[in-house]
mmCIF file of C-alpha atoms in Angstrom:
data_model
loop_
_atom_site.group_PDB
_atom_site.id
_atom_site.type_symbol
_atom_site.label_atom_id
_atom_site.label_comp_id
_atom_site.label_asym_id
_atom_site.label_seq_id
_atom_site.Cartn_x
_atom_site.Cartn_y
_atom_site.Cartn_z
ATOM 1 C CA UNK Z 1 0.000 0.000 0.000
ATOM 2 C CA UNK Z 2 1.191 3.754 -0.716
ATOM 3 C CA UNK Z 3 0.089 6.581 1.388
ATOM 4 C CA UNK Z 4 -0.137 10.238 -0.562
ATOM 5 C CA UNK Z 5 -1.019 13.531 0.867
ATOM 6 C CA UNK Z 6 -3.090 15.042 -1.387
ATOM 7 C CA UNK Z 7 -3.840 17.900 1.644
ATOM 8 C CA UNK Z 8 -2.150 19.051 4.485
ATOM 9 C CA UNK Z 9 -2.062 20.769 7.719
ATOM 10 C CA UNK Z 10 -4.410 20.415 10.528
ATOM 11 C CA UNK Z 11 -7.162 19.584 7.423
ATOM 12 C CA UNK Z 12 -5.407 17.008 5.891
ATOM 13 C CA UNK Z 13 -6.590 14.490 3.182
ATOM 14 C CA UNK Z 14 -4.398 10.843 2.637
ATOM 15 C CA UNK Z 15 -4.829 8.922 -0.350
ATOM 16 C CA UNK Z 16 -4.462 4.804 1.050
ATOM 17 C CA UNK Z 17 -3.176 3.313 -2.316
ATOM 18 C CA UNK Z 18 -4.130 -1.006 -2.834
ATOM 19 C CA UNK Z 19 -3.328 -3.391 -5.606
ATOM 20 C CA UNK Z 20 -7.084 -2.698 -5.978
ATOM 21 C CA UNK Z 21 -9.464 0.403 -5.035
ATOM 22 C CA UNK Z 22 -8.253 3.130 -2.968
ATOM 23 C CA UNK Z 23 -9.948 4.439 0.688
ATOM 24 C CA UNK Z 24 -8.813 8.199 1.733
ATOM 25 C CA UNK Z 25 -8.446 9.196 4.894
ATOM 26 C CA UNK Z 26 -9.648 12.544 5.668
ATOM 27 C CA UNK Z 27 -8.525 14.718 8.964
ATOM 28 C CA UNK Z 28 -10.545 17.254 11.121
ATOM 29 C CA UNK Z 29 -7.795 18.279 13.418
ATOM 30 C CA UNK Z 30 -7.462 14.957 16.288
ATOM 31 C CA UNK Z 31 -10.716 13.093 14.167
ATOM 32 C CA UNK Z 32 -10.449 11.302 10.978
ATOM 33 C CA UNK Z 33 -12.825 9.895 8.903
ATOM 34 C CA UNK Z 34 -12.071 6.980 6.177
ATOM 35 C CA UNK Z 35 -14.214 7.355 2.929
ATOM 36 C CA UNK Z 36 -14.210 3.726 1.325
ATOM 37 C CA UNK Z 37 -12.485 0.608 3.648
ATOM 38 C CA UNK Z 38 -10.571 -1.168 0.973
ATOM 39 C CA UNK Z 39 -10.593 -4.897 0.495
ATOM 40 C CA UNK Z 40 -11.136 -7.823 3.100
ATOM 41 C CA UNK Z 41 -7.834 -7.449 4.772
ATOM 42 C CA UNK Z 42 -7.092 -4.162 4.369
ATOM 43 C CA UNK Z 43 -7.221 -2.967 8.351
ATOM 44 C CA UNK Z 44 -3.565 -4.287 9.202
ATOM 45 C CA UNK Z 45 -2.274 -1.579 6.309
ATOM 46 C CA UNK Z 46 -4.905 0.800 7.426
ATOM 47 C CA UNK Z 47 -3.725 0.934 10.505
ATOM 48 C CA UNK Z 48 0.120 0.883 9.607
ATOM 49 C CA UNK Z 49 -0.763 3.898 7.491
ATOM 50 C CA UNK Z 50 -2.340 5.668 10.133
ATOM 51 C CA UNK Z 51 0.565 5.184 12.164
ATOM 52 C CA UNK Z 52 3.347 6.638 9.626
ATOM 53 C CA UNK Z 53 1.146 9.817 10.028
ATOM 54 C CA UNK Z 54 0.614 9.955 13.661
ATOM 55 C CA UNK Z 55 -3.014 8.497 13.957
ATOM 56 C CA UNK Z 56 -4.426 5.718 15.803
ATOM 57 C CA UNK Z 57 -7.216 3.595 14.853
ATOM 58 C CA UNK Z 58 -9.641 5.251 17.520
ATOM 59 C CA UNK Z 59 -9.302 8.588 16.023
ATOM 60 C CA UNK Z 60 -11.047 7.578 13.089
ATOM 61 C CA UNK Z 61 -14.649 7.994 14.223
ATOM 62 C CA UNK Z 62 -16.596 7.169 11.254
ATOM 63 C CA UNK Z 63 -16.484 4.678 8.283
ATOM 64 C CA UNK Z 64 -18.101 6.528 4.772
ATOM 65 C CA UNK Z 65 -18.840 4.216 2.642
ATOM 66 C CA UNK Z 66 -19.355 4.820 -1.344
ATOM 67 C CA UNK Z 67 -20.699 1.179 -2.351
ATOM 68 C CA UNK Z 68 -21.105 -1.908 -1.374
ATOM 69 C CA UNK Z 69 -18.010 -3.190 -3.988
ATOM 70 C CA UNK Z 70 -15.154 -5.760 -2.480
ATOM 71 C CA UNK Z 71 -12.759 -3.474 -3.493
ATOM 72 C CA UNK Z 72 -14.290 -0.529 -1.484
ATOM 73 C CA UNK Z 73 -16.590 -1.864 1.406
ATOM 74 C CA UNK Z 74 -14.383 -5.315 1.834
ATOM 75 C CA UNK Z 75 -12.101 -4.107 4.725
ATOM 76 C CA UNK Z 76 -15.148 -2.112 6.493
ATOM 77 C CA UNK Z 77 -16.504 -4.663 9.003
ATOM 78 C CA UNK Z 78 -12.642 -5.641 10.661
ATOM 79 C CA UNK Z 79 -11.307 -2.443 10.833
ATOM 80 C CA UNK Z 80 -14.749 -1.315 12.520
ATOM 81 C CA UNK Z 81 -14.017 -4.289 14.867
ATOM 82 C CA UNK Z 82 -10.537 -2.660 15.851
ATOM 83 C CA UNK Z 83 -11.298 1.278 15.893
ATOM 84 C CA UNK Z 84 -15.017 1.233 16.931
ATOM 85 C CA UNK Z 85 -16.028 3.492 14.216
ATOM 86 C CA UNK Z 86 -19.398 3.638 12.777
ATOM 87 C CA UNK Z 87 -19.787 2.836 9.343
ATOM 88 C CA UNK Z 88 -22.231 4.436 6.702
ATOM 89 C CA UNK Z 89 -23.797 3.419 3.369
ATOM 90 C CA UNK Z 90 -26.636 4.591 1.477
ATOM 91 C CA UNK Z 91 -29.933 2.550 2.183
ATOM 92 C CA UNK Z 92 -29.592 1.270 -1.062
ATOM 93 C CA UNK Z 93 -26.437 -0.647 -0.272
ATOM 94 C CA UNK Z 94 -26.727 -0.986 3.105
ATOM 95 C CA UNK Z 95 -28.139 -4.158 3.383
ATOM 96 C CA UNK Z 96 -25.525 -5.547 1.061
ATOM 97 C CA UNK Z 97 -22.595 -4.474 3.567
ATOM 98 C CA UNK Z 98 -24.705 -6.192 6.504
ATOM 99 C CA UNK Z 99 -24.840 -9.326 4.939
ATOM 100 C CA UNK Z 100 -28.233 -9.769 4.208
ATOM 101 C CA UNK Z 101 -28.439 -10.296 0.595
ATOM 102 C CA UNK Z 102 -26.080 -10.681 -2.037
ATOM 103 C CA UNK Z 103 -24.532 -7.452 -4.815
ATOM 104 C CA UNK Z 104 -25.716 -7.627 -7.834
ATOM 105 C CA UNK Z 105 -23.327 -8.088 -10.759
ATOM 106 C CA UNK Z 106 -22.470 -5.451 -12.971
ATOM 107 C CA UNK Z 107 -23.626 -5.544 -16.321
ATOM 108 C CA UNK Z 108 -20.694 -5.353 -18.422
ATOM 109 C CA UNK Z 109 -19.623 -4.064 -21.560
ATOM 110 C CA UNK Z 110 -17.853 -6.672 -23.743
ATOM 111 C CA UNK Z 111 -14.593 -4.881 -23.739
ATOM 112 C CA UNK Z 112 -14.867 -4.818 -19.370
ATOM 113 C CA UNK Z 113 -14.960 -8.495 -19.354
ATOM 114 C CA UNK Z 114 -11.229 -9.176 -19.601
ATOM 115 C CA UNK Z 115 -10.141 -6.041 -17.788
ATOM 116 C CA UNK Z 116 -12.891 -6.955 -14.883
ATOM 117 C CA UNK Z 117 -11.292 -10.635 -14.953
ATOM 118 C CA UNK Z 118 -7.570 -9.671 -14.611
ATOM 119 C CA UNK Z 119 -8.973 -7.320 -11.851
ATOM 120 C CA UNK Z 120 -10.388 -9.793 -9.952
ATOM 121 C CA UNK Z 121 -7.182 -11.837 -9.410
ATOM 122 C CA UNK Z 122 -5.611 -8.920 -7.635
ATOM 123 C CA UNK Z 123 -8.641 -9.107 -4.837
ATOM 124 C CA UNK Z 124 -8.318 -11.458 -1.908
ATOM 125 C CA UNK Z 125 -10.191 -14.759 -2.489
ATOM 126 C CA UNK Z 126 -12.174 -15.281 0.984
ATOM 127 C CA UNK Z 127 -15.670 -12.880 1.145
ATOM 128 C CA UNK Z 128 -15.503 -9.635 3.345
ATOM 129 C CA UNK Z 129 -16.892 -10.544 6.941
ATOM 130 C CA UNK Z 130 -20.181 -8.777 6.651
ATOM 131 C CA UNK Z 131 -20.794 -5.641 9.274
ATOM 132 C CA UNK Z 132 -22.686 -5.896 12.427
ATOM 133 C CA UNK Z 133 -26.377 -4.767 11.587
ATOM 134 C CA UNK Z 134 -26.177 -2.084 14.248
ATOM 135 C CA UNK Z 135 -23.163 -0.835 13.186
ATOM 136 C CA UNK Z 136 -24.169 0.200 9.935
ATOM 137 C CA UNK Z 137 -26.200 3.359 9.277
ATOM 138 C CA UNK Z 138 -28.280 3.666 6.514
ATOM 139 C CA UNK Z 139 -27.625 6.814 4.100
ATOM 140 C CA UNK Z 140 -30.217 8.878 1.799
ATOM 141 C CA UNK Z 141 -29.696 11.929 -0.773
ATOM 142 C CA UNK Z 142 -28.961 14.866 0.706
ATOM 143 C CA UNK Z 143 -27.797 14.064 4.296
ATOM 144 C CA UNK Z 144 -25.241 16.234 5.684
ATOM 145 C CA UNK Z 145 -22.716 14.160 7.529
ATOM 146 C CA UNK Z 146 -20.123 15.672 10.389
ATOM 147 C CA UNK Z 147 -16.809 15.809 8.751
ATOM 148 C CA UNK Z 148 -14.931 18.467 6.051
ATOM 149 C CA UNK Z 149 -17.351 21.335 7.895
ATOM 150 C CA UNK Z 150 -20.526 19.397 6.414
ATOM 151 C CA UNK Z 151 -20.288 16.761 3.962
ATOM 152 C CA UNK Z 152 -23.277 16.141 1.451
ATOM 153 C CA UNK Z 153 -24.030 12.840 0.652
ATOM 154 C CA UNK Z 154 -24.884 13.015 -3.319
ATOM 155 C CA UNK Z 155 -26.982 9.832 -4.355
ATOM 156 C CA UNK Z 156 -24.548 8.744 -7.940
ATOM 157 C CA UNK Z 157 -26.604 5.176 -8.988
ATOM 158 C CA UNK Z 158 -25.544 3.178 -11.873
ATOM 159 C CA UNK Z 159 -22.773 1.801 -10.722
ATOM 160 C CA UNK Z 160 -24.562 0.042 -7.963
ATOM 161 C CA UNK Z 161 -28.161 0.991 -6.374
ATOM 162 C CA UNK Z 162 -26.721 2.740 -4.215
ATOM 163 C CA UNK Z 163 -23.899 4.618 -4.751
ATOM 164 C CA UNK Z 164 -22.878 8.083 -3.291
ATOM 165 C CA UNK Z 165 -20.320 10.787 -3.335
ATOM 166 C CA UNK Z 166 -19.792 12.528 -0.676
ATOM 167 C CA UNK Z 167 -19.204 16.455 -1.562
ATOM 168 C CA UNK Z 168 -17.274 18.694 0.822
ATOM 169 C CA UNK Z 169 -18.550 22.567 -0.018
ATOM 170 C CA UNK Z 170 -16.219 24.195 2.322
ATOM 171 C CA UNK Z 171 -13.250 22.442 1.092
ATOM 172 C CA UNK Z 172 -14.034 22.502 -2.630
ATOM 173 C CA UNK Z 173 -13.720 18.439 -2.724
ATOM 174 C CA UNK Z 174 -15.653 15.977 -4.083
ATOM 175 C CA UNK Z 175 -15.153 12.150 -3.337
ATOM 176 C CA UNK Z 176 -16.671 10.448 -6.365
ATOM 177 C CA UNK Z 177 -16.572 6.485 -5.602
ATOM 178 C CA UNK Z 178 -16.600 4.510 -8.763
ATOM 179 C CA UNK Z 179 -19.314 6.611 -10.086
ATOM 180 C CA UNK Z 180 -15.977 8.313 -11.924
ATOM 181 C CA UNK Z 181 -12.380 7.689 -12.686
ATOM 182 C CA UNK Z 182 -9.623 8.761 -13.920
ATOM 183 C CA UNK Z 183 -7.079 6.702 -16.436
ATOM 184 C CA UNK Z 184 -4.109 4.363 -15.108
ATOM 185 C CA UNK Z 185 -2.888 5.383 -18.764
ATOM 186 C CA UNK Z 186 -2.837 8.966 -18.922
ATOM 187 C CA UNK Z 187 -4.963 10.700 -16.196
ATOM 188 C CA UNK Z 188 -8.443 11.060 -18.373
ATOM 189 C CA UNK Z 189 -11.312 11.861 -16.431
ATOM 190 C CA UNK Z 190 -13.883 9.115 -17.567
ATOM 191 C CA UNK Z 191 -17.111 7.290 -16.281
ATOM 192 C CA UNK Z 192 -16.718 4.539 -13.583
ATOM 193 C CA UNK Z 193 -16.694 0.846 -15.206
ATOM 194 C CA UNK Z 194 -18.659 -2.221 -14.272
ATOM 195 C CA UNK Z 195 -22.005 -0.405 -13.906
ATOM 196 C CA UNK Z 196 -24.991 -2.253 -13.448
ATOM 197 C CA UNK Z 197 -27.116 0.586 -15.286
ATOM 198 C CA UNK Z 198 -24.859 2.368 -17.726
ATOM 199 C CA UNK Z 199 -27.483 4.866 -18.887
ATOM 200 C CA UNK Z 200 -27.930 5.889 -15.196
ATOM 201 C CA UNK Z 201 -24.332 5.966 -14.297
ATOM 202 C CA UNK Z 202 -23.831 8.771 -17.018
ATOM 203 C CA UNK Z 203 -26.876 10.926 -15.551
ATOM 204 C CA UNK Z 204 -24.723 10.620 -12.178
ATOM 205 C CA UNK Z 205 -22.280 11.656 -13.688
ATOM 206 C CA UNK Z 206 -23.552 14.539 -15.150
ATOM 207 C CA UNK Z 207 -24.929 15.483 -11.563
ATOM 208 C CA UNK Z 208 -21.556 14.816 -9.622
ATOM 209 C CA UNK Z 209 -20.243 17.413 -12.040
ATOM 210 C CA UNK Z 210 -22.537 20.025 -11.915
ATOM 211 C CA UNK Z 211 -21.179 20.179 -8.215
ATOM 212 C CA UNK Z 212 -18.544 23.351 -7.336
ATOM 213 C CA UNK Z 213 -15.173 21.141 -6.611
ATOM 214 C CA UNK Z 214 -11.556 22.216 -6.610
ATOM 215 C CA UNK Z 215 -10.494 18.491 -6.301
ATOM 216 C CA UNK Z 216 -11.649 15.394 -7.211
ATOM 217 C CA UNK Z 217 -11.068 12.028 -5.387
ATOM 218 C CA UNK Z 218 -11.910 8.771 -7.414
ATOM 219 C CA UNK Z 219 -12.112 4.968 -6.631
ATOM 220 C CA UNK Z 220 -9.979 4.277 -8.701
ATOM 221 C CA UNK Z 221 -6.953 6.837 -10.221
ATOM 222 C CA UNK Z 222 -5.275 10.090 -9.457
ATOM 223 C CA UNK Z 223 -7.341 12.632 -7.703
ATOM 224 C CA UNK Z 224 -7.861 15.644 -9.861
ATOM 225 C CA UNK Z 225 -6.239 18.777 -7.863
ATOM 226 C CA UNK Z 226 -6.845 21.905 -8.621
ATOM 227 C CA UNK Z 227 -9.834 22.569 -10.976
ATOM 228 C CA UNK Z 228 -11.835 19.602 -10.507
ATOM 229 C CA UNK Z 229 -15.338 20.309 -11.743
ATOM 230 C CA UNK Z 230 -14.002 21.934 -15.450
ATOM 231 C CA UNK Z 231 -12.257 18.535 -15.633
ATOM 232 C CA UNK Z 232 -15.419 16.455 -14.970
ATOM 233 C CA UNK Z 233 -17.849 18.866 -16.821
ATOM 234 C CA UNK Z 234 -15.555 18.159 -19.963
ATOM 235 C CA UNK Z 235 -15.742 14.592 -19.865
ATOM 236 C CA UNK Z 236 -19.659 14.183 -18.964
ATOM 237 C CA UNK Z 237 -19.920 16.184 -22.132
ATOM 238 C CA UNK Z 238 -18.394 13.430 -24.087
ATOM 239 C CA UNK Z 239 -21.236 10.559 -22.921
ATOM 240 C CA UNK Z 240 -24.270 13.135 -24.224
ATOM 241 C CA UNK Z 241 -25.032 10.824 -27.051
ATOM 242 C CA UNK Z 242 -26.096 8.448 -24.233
#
């Protein structure tokens, strides 16, 4: 795993960098909050990375979680077990994290197939544990969450039911999930893969950036800083023929 400022000072933002997916750890002064958990078996290198910046498990207070993906919501139920924090996901998803019924698969395009199978040997092979029902709180459009001065939970669906970015107003930052992306190859801004409703994935899209952001954090790819929303505007504009 690779740990990368991406702010800093007493408001600092950590990018937690995995084979697969990628949580952030953002910092109110002595309280963090980790957006996205990482795979089953993340905590350990959560927790190492926490150290190398002077953090302990217990200051992380809360657990935000985008979707209900391996690669994102995976690692959320053990390092809940270790820090005590409370973890969130949108209604929608919710009961996916708990345990209590199975994801859906994505529905993918024929040239995701091979890219979604080499992906899938990187991930660990033995399921997430699922969270403790009470431990999970459920999520809905529009909920204003007590981090980054206020952060808005924006409903994003296509990529699952319930997917949700989490926008930051007094910070100018936007935390996207896999609702966008950005390039391994060059950097390009670009809709999330492995949707399970394409056409609705590209209308979230188009929402997440109508939103004022200076930077933009993604599931998966370098965070946009400096900017953000001109970046995203430009690339929804290239899926209006869908």
């Amino acid at each position: 795993m690779q740990v990368i400022e991406v702010l800093s000072g007493r408001t600092a933002l950590h990018l937690l960098r995995f084979a697969v997916g990628q949580p952030y750890l953002w910092c109110d002064g002595d309280e963090s909050t980790l957006i996205d958990a990482g795979a089953v078996g993340s905590a350990a290198s959560i927790v190492q990375a926490l150290t190398g910046i002077g953090r302990r498990p217990e200051d992380v207070r809360r657990i935000v979680l985008t979707h209900f993906h391996e690669d994102h919501a995976g690692g959320a139920g053990e390092f809940a077990a270790l820090s005590g924090a409370r973890v969130s996901a949108h209604r929608l998803d919710a009961p996916v994290v708990r345990g209590e019924v199975p994801g859906p698969p994505p529905v993918f395009e024929d040239w995701e197939r091979p890219i979604h199978a080499e992906v899938s040997k990187l991930l660990p092979e033995r399921s997430p544990d699922p969270v403790r029902p009470e431990a999970v709180a459920e999520l809905s459009d529009g909920d204003v969450l007590d981090f980054g001065g206020g952060a808005r939970v924006v409903h994003a669906p296509g990529h699952t039911a319930g997917s949700v970015a989490f926008h930051l107003p007094e910070h100018g930052v936007l935390f996207t999930g896999d609702a966008v992306a950005a390039s391994p190859v060059d950097g390009r801004v670009m809709l999330g893969v492995f949707n399970v409703d394409r056409a609705q994935a590209v209308d979230s899209f188009r929402r997440l950036a109508s939103l004022d952001a200076d930077i933009a954090c993604f599931g998966h790819g370098a965070p946009v800083v400096g900017a953000a929303a001109g970046a995203l505007r430009a690339s929804a504009r290239t899926y209006d023929e869908v």
